[in-house]
C-alpha positions as a Python dict, from the first residue, in 0.01 Angstrom:
ca = {
    (1, 'M'): (0, 0, 0),
    (2, 'K'): (-304, 24, -226),
    (3, 'D'): (-238, -101, -575),
    (4, 'S'): (-342, 109, -875),
    (5, 'P'): (-483, -14, -1209),
    (6, 'T'): (-145, 63, -1366),
    (7, 'G'): (27, -148, -1103),
    (8, 'R'): (-211, -436, -1165),
    (9, 'V'): (-148, -425, -1541),
    (10, 'L'): (227, -418, -1481),
    (11, 'F'): (192, -708, -1238),
    (12, 'L'): (14, -919, -1501),
    (13, 'W'): (263, -816, -1770),
    (14, 'C'): (563, -917, -1558),
    (15, 'L'): (391, -1238, -1449),
    (16, 'L'): (291, -1357, -1795),
    (17, 'R'): (559, -1234, -2033),
    (18, 'L'): (820, -1506, -1976),
    (19, 'P'): (563, -1788, -2008),
    (20, 'L'): (438, -1614, -2321),
    (21, 'V'): (790, -1613, -2468),
    (22, 'L'): (825, -1985, -2388),
    (23, 'V'): (490, -2063, -2551),
    (24, 'L'): (587, -1870, -2865),
    (25, 'A'): (924, -2046, -2875),
    (26, 'F'): (745, -2381, -2857),
    (27, 'L'): (491, -2292, -3125),
    (28, 'F'): (765, -2172, -3360),
    (29, 'R'): (1025, -2427, -3250),
    (30, 'E'): (1103, -2541, -3606),
    (31, 'D'): (1177, -2182, -3707),
    (32, 'V'): (1391, -2135, -3396),
    (33, 'V'): (1589, -2452, -3473),
    (34, 'R'): (1630, -2347, -3835),
    (35, 'F'): (1753, -2003, -3727),
    (36, 'L'): (2007, -2158, -3488),
    (37, 'E'): (2128, -2392, -3760),
    (38, 'D'): (2168, -2106, -4007),
    (39, 'F'): (2331, -1880, -3749),
    (40, 'T'): (2580, -2130, -3605),
    (41, 'G'): (2622, -2374, -3894),
    (42, 'S'): (2545, -2665, -3660),
    (43, 'L'): (2332, -2743, -3358),
    (44, 'G'): (2615, -2935, -3194),
    (45, 'A'): (2708, -2639, -2974),
    (46, 'F'): (2356, -2649, -2825),
    (47, 'V'): (2269, -3019, -2845),
    (48, 'H'): (2583, -3165, -2686),
    (49, 'P'): (2565, -2967, -2359),
    (50, 'V'): (2194, -3045, -2328),
    (51, 'I'): (2250, -3418, -2383),
    (52, 'F'): (2538, -3427, -2138),
    (53, 'F'): (2328, -3242, -1881),
    (54, 'V'): (2055, -3504, -1916),
    (55, 'C'): (2289, -3802, -1887),
    (56, 'T'): (2453, -3663, -1570),
    (57, 'V'): (2133, -3540, -1409),
    (58, 'L'): (2165, -3770, -1106),
    (59, 'E'): (2518, -3650, -1033),
    (60, 'R'): (2406, -3290, -1079),
    (61, 'L'): (2118, -3339, -837),
    (62, 'C'): (2368, -3472, -581),
    (63, 'L'): (2581, -3161, -635),
    (64, 'A'): (2273, -2939, -600),
    (65, 'A'): (2187, -3106, -269),
    (66, 'V'): (2534, -3031, -133),
    (67, 'V'): (2512, -2669, -253),
    (68, 'I'): (2167, -2627, -96),
    (69, 'M'): (2298, -2750, 239),
    (70, 'A'): (2600, -2516, 227),
    (71, 'F'): (2408, -2204, 123),
    (72, 'G'): (2111, -2294, 342),
    (73, 'L'): (2350, -2299, 637),
    (74, 'L'): (2481, -1959, 525),
    (75, 'A'): (2126, -1820, 509),
    (76, 'W'): (2042, -1957, 854),
    (77, 'G'): (2362, -1822, 1011),
    (78, 'A'): (2346, -1481, 846),
    (79, 'G'): (1981, -1448, 943),
    (80, 'R'): (2085, -1436, 1308),
    (81, 'I'): (2284, -1115, 1256),
    (82, 'P'): (2055, -826, 1362),
    (83, 'R'): (2222, -540, 1173),
    (84, 'P'): (2118, -541, 802),
    (85, 'G'): (2445, -390, 677),
    (86, 'L'): (2664, -639, 862),
    (87, 'R'): (2436, -926, 763),
    (88, 'Y'): (2462, -828, 397),
    (89, 'A'): (2841, -795, 414),
    (90, 'V'): (2881, -1138, 577),
    (91, 'T'): (2637, -1301, 332),
    (92, 'T'): (2805, -1165, 20),
    (93, 'L'): (3163, -1227, 136),
    (94, 'V'): (3103, -1580, 263),
    (95, 'G'): (2879, -1652, -37),
    (96, 'F'): (3153, -1538, -275),
    (97, 'G'): (3403, -1760, -96),
    (98, 'L'): (3172, -2060, -131),
    (99, 'L'): (3118, -1981, -499),
    (100, 'V'): (3493, -1963, -562),
    (101, 'L'): (3538, -2300, -388),
    (102, 'L'): (3251, -2446, -588),
    (103, 'W'): (3377, -2313, -921),
    (104, 'R'): (3737, -2421, -855),
    (105, 'T'): (3623, -2772, -771),
    (106, 'F'): (3358, -2838, -1032),
    (107, 'M'): (3364, -2576, -1306),
    (108, 'Y'): (3715, -2479, -1413),
    (109, 'P'): (3875, -2684, -1694),
    (110, 'S'): (4145, -2934, -1599),
    (111, 'S'): (4401, -2754, -1814),
    (112, 'V'): (4478, -2384, -1786),
    (113, 'K'): (4585, -2400, -2152),
    (114, 'N'): (4218, -2388, -2246),
    (115, 'I'): (4215, -2009, -2223),
    (116, 'D'): (3870, -1959, -2376),
    (117, 'R'): (3712, -2198, -2127),
    (118, 'V'): (3897, -2035, -1835),
    (119, 'V'): (3773, -1690, -1939),
    (120, 'L'): (3414, -1812, -1979),
    (121, 'T'): (3422, -1993, -1645),
    (122, 'T'): (3566, -1691, -1465),
    (123, 'T'): (3301, -1470, -1624),
    (124, 'S'): (3024, -1707, -1511),
    (125, 'L'): (3168, -1703, -1158),
    (126, 'Y'): (3156, -1324, -1128),
    (127, 'V'): (2816, -1300, -1299),
    (128, 'T'): (2676, -1558, -1057),
    (129, 'A'): (2832, -1377, -761),
    (130, 'G'): (2691, -1044, -882),
    (131, 'I'): (2339, -1179, -927),
    (132, 'F'): (2360, -1347, -587),
    (133, 'A'): (2471, -1020, -423),
    (134, 'L'): (2186, -825, -585),
    (135, 'N'): (1933, -1081, -465),
    (136, 'V'): (2040, -1090, -101),
    (137, 'V'): (2012, -714, -45),
    (138, 'P'): (1830, -664, 287),
    (139, 'S'): (1452, -646, 253),
    (140, 'T'): (1435, -326, 456),
    (141, 'W'): (1655, -148, 202),
    (142, 'L'): (1439, -260, -90),
    (143, 'E'): (1113, -177, 87),
    (144, 'R'): (1250, 168, 168),
    (145, 'L'): (1330, 214, -201),
    (146, 'F'): (985, 102, -316),
    (147, 'R'): (808, 327, -65),
    (148, 'K'): (1026, 629, -129),
    (149, 'P'): (830, 916, -286),
    (150, 'G'): (901, 944, -656),
    (151, 'S'): (1042, 592, -689),
    (152, 'V'): (724, 420, -813),
    (153, 'T'): (736, 553, -1169),
    (154, 'P'): (1106, 470, -1238),
    (155, 'V'): (1071, 122, -1088),
    (156, 'R'): (761, 54, -1295),
    (157, 'A'): (933, 182, -1608),
    (158, 'L'): (1229, -49, -1554),
    (159, 'L'): (1007, -351, -1490),
    (160, 'F'): (798, -273, -1797),
    (161, 'V'): (1085, -217, -2040),
    (162, 'L'): (1349, -467, -1922),
    (163, 'V'): (1180, -791, -2023),
    (164, 'G'): (1351, -1076, -1841),
    (165, 'I'): (1478, -868, -1550),
    (166, 'E'): (1263, -1084, -1321),
    (167, 'A'): (1487, -1380, -1409),
    (168, 'L'): (1795, -1196, -1279),
    (169, 'L'): (1657, -975, -1002),
    (170, 'F'): (1397, -1227, -894),
    (171, 'R'): (1400, -1140, -523),
    (172, 'P'): (1364, -761, -564),
    (173, 'V'): (1087, -821, -817),
    (174, 'L'): (908, -1060, -579),
    (175, 'L'): (937, -807, -298),
    (176, 'W'): (803, -536, -527),
    (177, 'F'): (508, -761, -608),
    (178, 'S'): (449, -824, -239),
    (179, 'E'): (443, -449, -176),
    (180, 'R'): (185, -404, -451),
    (181, 'V'): (-51, -675, -320),
    (182, 'N'): (16, -642, 52),
    (183, 'D'): (-318, -471, 128),
    (184, 'S'): (-542, -680, -96),
    (185, 'R'): (-366, -1018, -62),
    (186, 'P'): (-157, -1022, 257),
    (187, 'R'): (-102, -1400, 251),
    (188, 'L'): (23, -1389, -108),
    (189, 'A'): (250, -1097, -16),
    (190, 'Q'): (393, -1289, 279),
    (191, 'L'): (448, -1599, 65),
    (192, 'S'): (624, -1390, -202),
    (193, 'R'): (861, -1245, 58),
    (194, 'R'): (944, -1586, 203),
    (195, 'V'): (1002, -1740, -139),
    (196, 'G'): (1214, -1444, -242),
    (197, 'N'): (1427, -1469, 72),
    (198, 'W'): (1520, -1833, 4),
    (199, 'L'): (1544, -1834, -377),
    (200, 'P'): (1907, -1710, -400),
    (201, 'Y'): (2028, -1981, -163),
    (202, 'V'): (1827, -2293, -249),
    (203, 'V'): (1735, -2239, -615),
    (204, 'F'): (1957, -1992, -801),
    (205, 'V'): (2304, -2102, -689),
    (206, 'P'): (2225, -2479, -698),
    (207, 'L'): (2075, -2436, -1044),
    (208, 'M'): (2385, -2252, -1168),
    (209, 'A'): (2601, -2527, -1020),
    (210, 'M'): (2399, -2796, -1198),
    (211, 'V'): (2428, -2616, -1532),
    (212, 'E'): (2796, -2520, -1510),
    (213, 'A'): (2949, -2835, -1360),
    (214, 'R'): (3194, -3022, -1581),
    (215, 'R'): (3179, -3398, -1629),
    (216, 'G'): (3514, -3491, -1471),
    (217, 'P'): (3457, -3365, -1116),
    (218, 'L'): (3093, -3471, -1128),
    (219, 'I'): (3183, -3830, -1207),
    (220, 'T'): (3471, -3833, -959),
    (221, 'W'): (3266, -3697, -669),
    (222, 'F'): (2918, -3836, -728),
    (223, 'G'): (2936, -4100, -1001),
    (224, 'S'): (3205, -4324, -854),
    (225, 'P'): (2990, -4469, -572),
    (226, 'L'): (2752, -4598, -839),
    (227, 'A'): (3027, -4739, -1058),
    (228, 'N'): (3146, -5012, -823),
    (229, 'D'): (3042, -5318, -1024),
    (230, 'P'): (3343, -5554, -1058),
    (231, 'A'): (3203, -5671, -1392),
    (232, 'V'): (3263, -5324, -1542),
    (233, 'T'): (3611, -5202, -1639),
    (234, 'K'): (3683, -4860, -1783),
    (235, 'F'): (4001, -4893, -1986),
    (236, 'A'): (4017, -4563, -2179),
    (237, 'E'): (3927, -4202, -2109),
    (238, 'G'): (3790, -3969, -2373),
    (239, 'N'): (3498, -3887, -2596),
    (240, 'F'): (3428, -4194, -2814),
    (241, 'N'): (3151, -4275, -3061),
    (242, 'Q'): (3171, -4578, -3287),
    (243, 'I'): (3376, -4892, -3225),
    (244, 'A'): (3440, -5210, -3424),
    (245, 'L'): (3575, -5554, -3330),
    (246, 'D'): (3856, -5711, -3530),
    (247, 'H'): (3819, -6072, -3411),
    (248, 'K'): (4105, -6205, -3622),
    (249, 'N'): (4368, -5974, -3473),
    (250, 'R'): (4189, -5935, -3137),
    (251, 'R'): (4168, -5559, -3163),
    (252, 'L'): (3903, -5299, -3078),
    (253, 'I'): (3902, -5010, -3324),
    (254, 'A'): (3757, -4681, -3198),
    (255, 'T'): (3685, -4328, -3314),
    (256, 'G'): (3490, -4034, -3173),
    (257, 'H'): (3434, -3662, -3155),
    (258, 'G'): (3703, -3628, -2890),
    (259, 'Q'): (3963, -3833, -3076),
    (260, 'R'): (4208, -3672, -3312),
    (261, 'R'): (4303, -4012, -3453),
    (262, 'V'): (4151, -4356, -3490),
    (263, 'S'): (4272, -4592, -3215),
    (264, 'S'): (4316, -4969, -3199),
    (265, 'Y'): (4322, -5147, -2860),
    (266, 'D'): (4464, -5492, -2782),
    (267, 'L'): (4172, -5697, -2644),
    (268, 'D'): (4409, -5899, -2428),
    (269, 'K'): (4584, -5590, -2290),
    (270, 'L'): (4324, -5317, -2294),
    (271, 'H'): (4520, -5080, -2071),
    (272, 'K'): (4819, -5096, -2303),
    (273, 'K'): (4879, -4788, -2515),
    (274, 'P'): (4673, -4825, -2834),
    (275, 'I'): (4789, -4802, -3192),
    (276, 'R'): (4703, -4460, -3339),
    (277, 'S'): (4638, -4375, -3701),
    (278, 'N'): (4921, -4192, -3875),
    (279, 'K'): (4676, -3925, -3994),
    (280, 'K'): (4437, -3711, -3792),
    (281, 'T'): (4067, -3786, -3827),
    (282, 'G'): (3929, -3456, -3707),
    (283, 'G'): (3703, -3617, -3447),
    (284, 'S'): (3520, -3840, -3693),
    (285, 'Q'): (3200, -3983, -3541),
    (286, 'A'): (3178, -4310, -3733),
    (287, 'L'): (3392, -4578, -3892),
    (288, 'A'): (3332, -4894, -4090),
    (289, 'F'): (3543, -5208, -4081),
    (290, 'S'): (3591, -5467, -4356),
    (291, 'P'): (3736, -5787, -4208),
    (292, 'L'): (3765, -5931, -4560),
    (293, 'H'): (3999, -5658, -4680),
    (294, 'E'): (4129, -5562, -4334),
    (295, 'E'): (4043, -5199, -4395),
    (296, 'V'): (3890, -4920, -4188),
    (297, 'F'): (3686, -4640, -4346),
    (298, 'V'): (3625, -4293, -4204),
    (299, 'H'): (3488, -3976, -4360),
    (300, 'G'): (3603, -3619, -4316),
    (301, 'A'): (3943, -3715, -4178),
    (302, 'D'): (4260, -3520, -4256),
    (303, 'K'): (4104, -3431, -4593),
    (304, 'P'): (3754, -3273, -4572),
    (305, 'H'): (3478, -3434, -4782),
    (306, 'H'): (3699, -3736, -4842),
    (307, 'M'): (3662, -4100, -4748),
    (308, 'T'): (3986, -4220, -4594),
    (309, 'V'): (4083, -4588, -4611),
    (310, 'M'): (4323, -4728, -4350),
    (311, 'D'): (4494, -5060, -4294),
    (312, 'S'): (4313, -5210, -3993),
    (313, 'S'): (4633, -5363, -3849),
    (314, 'T'): (4854, -5054, -3857),
    (315, 'L'): (4593, -4777, -3907),
    (316, 'E'): (4814, -4630, -4177),
    (317, 'V'): (4630, -4444, -4451),
    (318, 'K'): (4616, -4636, -4779),
    (319, 'R'): (4413, -4402, -4999),
    (320, 'H'): (4154, -4126, -5019),
    (321, 'A'): (3839, -4080, -5226),
    (322, 'L'): (3645, -3757, -5274),
    (323, 'V'): (3292, -3817, -5138),
    (324, 'P'): (3114, -3484, -5075),
    (325, 'V'): (2800, -3521, -4864),
    (326, 'S'): (2596, -3270, -4666),
    (327, 'P'): (2774, -3118, -4363),
    (328, 'G'): (2696, -3315, -4048),
    (329, 'D'): (2801, -3629, -3865),
    (330, 'P'): (2821, -3918, -4114),
    (331, 'W'): (2737, -4285, -4060),
    (332, 'I'): (2952, -4534, -4253),
    (333, 'V'): (2874, -4894, -4346),
    (334, 'W'): (3070, -5145, -4553),
    (335, 'N'): (2835, -5353, -4767),
    (336, 'P'): (2993, -5695, -4839),
    (337, 'H'): (2722, -5792, -5089),
    (338, 'D'): (2859, -5565, -5362),
    (339, 'D'): (3174, -5433, -5193),
    (340, 'T'): (3053, -5076, -5150),
    (341, 'V'): (3074, -4824, -4868),
    (342, 'V'): (2767, -4626, -4768),
    (343, 'I'): (2823, -4280, -4620),
    (344, 'A'): (2506, -4125, -4478),
    (345, 'S'): (2520, -3777, -4327),
    (346, 'E'): (2285, -3658, -4054),
    (347, 'A'): (2286, -3338, -4260),
    (348, 'D'): (2301, -3050, -4017),
    (349, 'L'): (2285, -2841, -4334),
    (350, 'P'): (2096, -3045, -4597),
    (351, 'T'): (2216, -3012, -4959),
    (352, 'K'): (2015, -3299, -5113),
    (353, 'K'): (2344, -3490, -5125),
    (354, 'D'): (2307, -3657, -4788),
    (355, 'T'): (2384, -4024, -4864),
    (356, 'A'): (2646, -4163, -5102),
    (357, 'I'): (2710, -4522, -5214),
    (358, 'V'): (3077, -4558, -5304),
    (359, 'D'): (3274, -4836, -5469),
    (360, 'R'): (3522, -4954, -5208),
    (361, 'A'): (3814, -5035, -5436),
    (362, 'S'): (3802, -4741, -5676),
    (363, 'G'): (3635, -4477, -5462),
    (364, 'R'): (3392, -4403, -5744),
    (365, 'I'): (3055, -4269, -5634),
    (366, 'R'): (2779, -4494, -5765),
    (367, 'H'): (2475, -4317, -5624),
    (368, 'V'): (2388, -4000, -5434),
    (369, 'L'): (2058, -3985, -5243),
    (370, 'D'): (1858, -3715, -5066),
    (371, 'I'): (1817, -3910, -4739),
    (372, 'D'): (1952, -3782, -4405),
    (373, 'P'): (1912, -4064, -4148),
    (374, 'G'): (1978, -4044, -3777),
    (375, 'N'): (2124, -4394, -3781),
    (376, 'V'): (2179, -4680, -4025),
    (377, 'L'): (2202, -5059, -3992),
    (378, 'L'): (2296, -5314, -4257),
    (379, 'H'): (2083, -5627, -4289),
    (380, 'P'): (2306, -5922, -4194),
    (381, 'E'): (2215, -6130, -4502),
    (382, 'L'): (2068, -5898, -4767),
    (383, 'P'): (2185, -5577, -4938),
    (384, 'L'): (1933, -5375, -4742),
    (385, 'L'): (2003, -5076, -4520),
    (386, 'Y'): (1767, -4981, -4238),
    (387, 'M'): (1745, -4608, -4169),
    (388, 'S'): (1597, -4436, -3865),
    (389, 'H'): (1538, -4063, -3831),
    (390, 'F'): (1603, -3884, -3504),
    (391, 'R'): (1484, -3541, -3614),
    (392, 'R'): (1289, -3369, -3890),
    (393, 'T'): (1046, -3631, -4027),
    (394, 'P'): (1034, -3933, -3793),
    (395, 'K'): (1015, -4254, -3997),
    (396, 'L'): (1174, -4592, -4062),
    (397, 'M'): (1308, -4682, -4405),
    (398, 'I'): (1450, -4979, -4590),
    (399, 'L'): (1698, -4880, -4860),
    (400, 'D'): (1781, -5137, -5130),
    (401, 'L'): (2153, -5079, -5187),
    (402, 'E'): (2157, -5252, -5526),
    (403, 'L'): (1866, -5047, -5657),
    (404, 'A'): (1968, -4736, -5459),
    (405, 'K'): (1602, -4694, -5384),
    (406, 'V'): (1381, -4685, -5073),
    (407, 'I'): (1159, -4992, -5102),
    (408, 'H'): (959, -4942, -4784),
    (409, 'E'): (901, -4677, -4522),
    (410, 'V'): (662, -4623, -4235),
    (411, 'P'): (596, -4339, -3989),
    (412, 'A'): (770, -4380, -3656),
    (413, 'P'): (761, -4216, -3313),
    (414, 'D'): (994, -3927, -3240),
    (415, 'R'): (1351, -3985, -3126),
    (416, 'L'): (1405, -4342, -3249),
    (417, 'T'): (1776, -4388, -3319),
    (418, 'R'): (2008, -4688, -3276),
    (419, 'M'): (1904, -5026, -3416),
    (420, 'A'): (1988, -5396, -3392),
    (421, 'F'): (1872, -5693, -3600),
    (422, 'H'): (1801, -6047, -3484),
    (423, 'D'): (1614, -6343, -3627),
    (424, 'G'): (1414, -6140, -3880),
    (425, 'F'): (1324, -5854, -3647),
    (426, 'L'): (1448, -5499, -3600),
    (427, 'Y'): (1499, -5364, -3248),
    (428, 'I'): (1508, -4989, -3184),
    (429, 'G'): (1537, -4795, -2860),
    (430, 'A'): (1251, -4556, -2780),
    (431, 'P'): (1405, -4326, -2515),
    (432, 'L'): (1094, -4131, -2419),
    (433, 'D'): (887, -4446, -2371),
    (434, 'A'): (1149, -4647, -2176),
    (435, 'E'): (1120, -4939, -2413),
    (436, 'V'): (1283, -5120, -2703),
    (437, 'R'): (1046, -5155, -2997),
    (438, 'K'): (1046, -5472, -3204),
    (439, 'Y'): (957, -5435, -3572),
    (440, 'H'): (913, -5695, -3844),
    (441, 'G'): (1224, -5687, -4061),
    (442, 'Q'): (1033, -5675, -4392),
    (443, 'T'): (705, -5497, -4326),
    (444, 'L'): (834, -5271, -4045),
    (445, 'E'): (517, -5355, -3855),
    (446, 'L'): (542, -5300, -3479),
    (447, 'V'): (542, -5644, -3317),
    (448, 'D'): (632, -5593, -2952),
    (449, 'R'): (745, -5343, -2690),
    (450, 'I'): (1013, -5449, -2443),
    (451, 'P'): (1033, -5239, -2123),
    (452, 'T'): (1377, -5116, -2020),
    (453, 'E'): (1558, -4811, -1878),
    (454, 'F'): (1417, -4465, -1940),
    (455, 'G'): (1624, -4284, -2201),
    (456, 'V'): (1732, -4600, -2387),
    (457, 'R'): (1929, -4485, -2688),
    (458, 'T'): (2162, -4761, -2805),
    (459, 'V'): (2094, -5133, -2845),
    (460, 'A'): (2286, -5448, -2940),
    (461, 'I'): (2228, -5824, -2938),
    (462, 'D'): (2422, -6133, -2838),
    (463, 'H'): (2280, -6362, -3105),
    (464, 'E'): (2408, -6687, -2956),
    (465, 'R'): (2253, -6633, -2613),
    (466, 'K'): (1955, -6428, -2733),
    (467, 'L'): (2042, -6134, -2509),
    (468, 'L'): (1939, -5777, -2580),
    (469, 'F'): (2154, -5493, -2446),
    (470, 'A'): (1999, -5149, -2401),
    (471, 'G'): (2204, -4845, -2298),
    (472, 'S'): (2032, -4545, -2140),
    (473, 'L'): (2123, -4185, -2210),
    (474, 'V'): (1963, -4070, -1884),
    (475, 'T'): (2043, -4331, -1618),
    (476, 'N'): (2381, -4438, -1765),
    (477, 'M'): (2273, -4800, -1716),
    (478, 'L'): (2332, -5096, -1946),
    (479, 'D'): (2029, -5325, -1927),
    (480, 'M'): (2071, -5693, -2025),
    (481, 'I'): (1740, -5843, -2136),
    (482, 'D'): (1637, -6201, -2214),
    (483, 'L'): (1489, -6190, -2564),
    (484, 'T'): (1288, -6506, -2509),
    (485, 'N'): (1063, -6343, -2250),
    (486, 'G'): (1154, -5972, -2256),
    (487, 'T'): (1261, -5956, -1893),
    (488, 'S'): (1566, -5777, -1755),
    (489, 'I'): (1833, -6011, -1623),
    (490, 'R'): (2088, -5764, -1493),
    (491, 'R'): (2177, -5395, -1503),
    (492, 'F'): (2524, -5243, -1509),
    (493, 'Y'): (2608, -4881, -1424),
    (494, 'L'): (2869, -4747, -1668),
    (495, 'G'): (2875, -4371, -1719),
    (496, 'P'): (2729, -4076, -1911),
    (497, 'W'): (2616, -4080, -2273),
    (498, 'L'): (2647, -4444, -2381),
    (499, 'R'): (2685, -4469, -2757),
    (500, 'T'): (2788, -4801, -2914),
    (501, 'I'): (2755, -5152, -2766),
    (502, 'L'): (2948, -5445, -2915),
    (503, 'P'): (2886, -5788, -2756),
    (504, 'D'): (3161, -6046, -2795),
    (505, 'S'): (2950, -6361, -2771),
    (506, 'K'): (3243, -6601, -2768),
    (507, 'N'): (3395, -6446, -2456),
    (508, 'G'): (3079, -6322, -2287),
    (509, 'V'): (3189, -5957, -2274),
    (510, 'A'): (3056, -5637, -2423),
    (511, 'Y'): (3252, -5330, -2526),
    (512, 'V'): (3077, -4997, -2488),
    (513, 'S'): (3176, -4650, -2605),
    (514, 'S'): (3062, -4333, -2435),
    (515, 'Y'): (3120, -3962, -2400),
    (516, 'T'): (3361, -4026, -2114),
    (517, 'G'): (3549, -4336, -2226),
    (518, 'L'): (3549, -4703, -2325),
    (519, 'Y'): (3416, -4986, -2108),
    (520, 'R'): (3447, -5362, -2093),
    (521, 'V'): (3151, -5542, -1934),
    (522, 'E'): (3165, -5908, -1832),
    (523, 'Y'): (2802, -6016, -1855),
    (524, 'L'): (2840, -6391, -1797),
}
């Protein structure tokens, strides 16, 4: 069929418009992020699924491979049926059955009480099945439609107006393109038809499976063969963030986005039911622990905008203090040099009241600062607080807690987050560069780069043995590195989204929190 100038213009418009939208989104990404923050109140609803997708990408690829084999077999078998109508009926019915099996196994929530999630999952099942059915319509039917007199103008109108329709009806659009270029570019037309015939089976459905799959079934089916190291023990399930070691009472204190209350685990009986706080914490990200006063501090617990102080032995609430900071996940540090508590919000919605320095005993706010760090780390000997910035303006800072003033700051690469300090140097994971960066503790001058796992996000140090631990967000590996020469000694597979690492040098074990639970790693 000879293509007209109008057809060529439409071809170029359909071919270039989605890339154009992506380019514009990239160029105006800050405005897009700001709009999403204003519209939703927080980027957590977008960021968390993306991060979890990245840290389970290997398991998702395994799932995609299984789906490709199943639907590839369906495509091969159905292709042997000569009658188009019967072939289409068999493809859609068997395909729907496979989708139901796939969704029931990997997508539906573990509890039917989660009604919203059940409704969303069911909707995604039927939407996926509908798109699949529309994209496996026999080619002869579509070609007959495109060649039918009077059909060219309506089809062109739909393709021109419905921007993005090519992402849903990709096979009909590819076949339409092949019809338009069949005379002038027969090889391109043939390639378009072949690609369109296989896309529903080996790209669309596997991609939907990768995006929709929940963590539980993914880990059970595809992560378990990797997690067979006898040195690694998972002793708690759930979404955990920050943890602290109470050496005196041999307890591990934990909190996290998925925890309604702060928990305390017996280090000698980790599988024993933990002590729970008598008040809900609302999924608090961070906690601070004062071994001197045997107190635990959290922010935004059962009372919003309040610092809550708990007894570390019983986790019973002792008192509250009003400490309003910008909305967002807060980091909390107890400063023993002047007995203060620092609460630093990541400030999803900045209010210029992002960081507060609070008197521990009275709860009185001493200073309020317009600083929204991505992570904080207290100097082990001086009243100095290191601050890294994960988003907005990437930089490293040193905050003098007595002066309540930034005394030094330097530009830093994007996405630097968790920090550790050892022997006068600051160590920070650089996830995109697969390295841990070593900075001078006073000048913040870059001293060395230590290669490690791609996606390294969290770091910690065994000071006695000079061992650096680096946890990857992408590979789910815990890398143990000799600080004397920068070489990896051993790697442990744990699980998705590693967050906090706490080495117990005396016993040669490390405790690690993650999105899926708590781990104990014997590294000696």
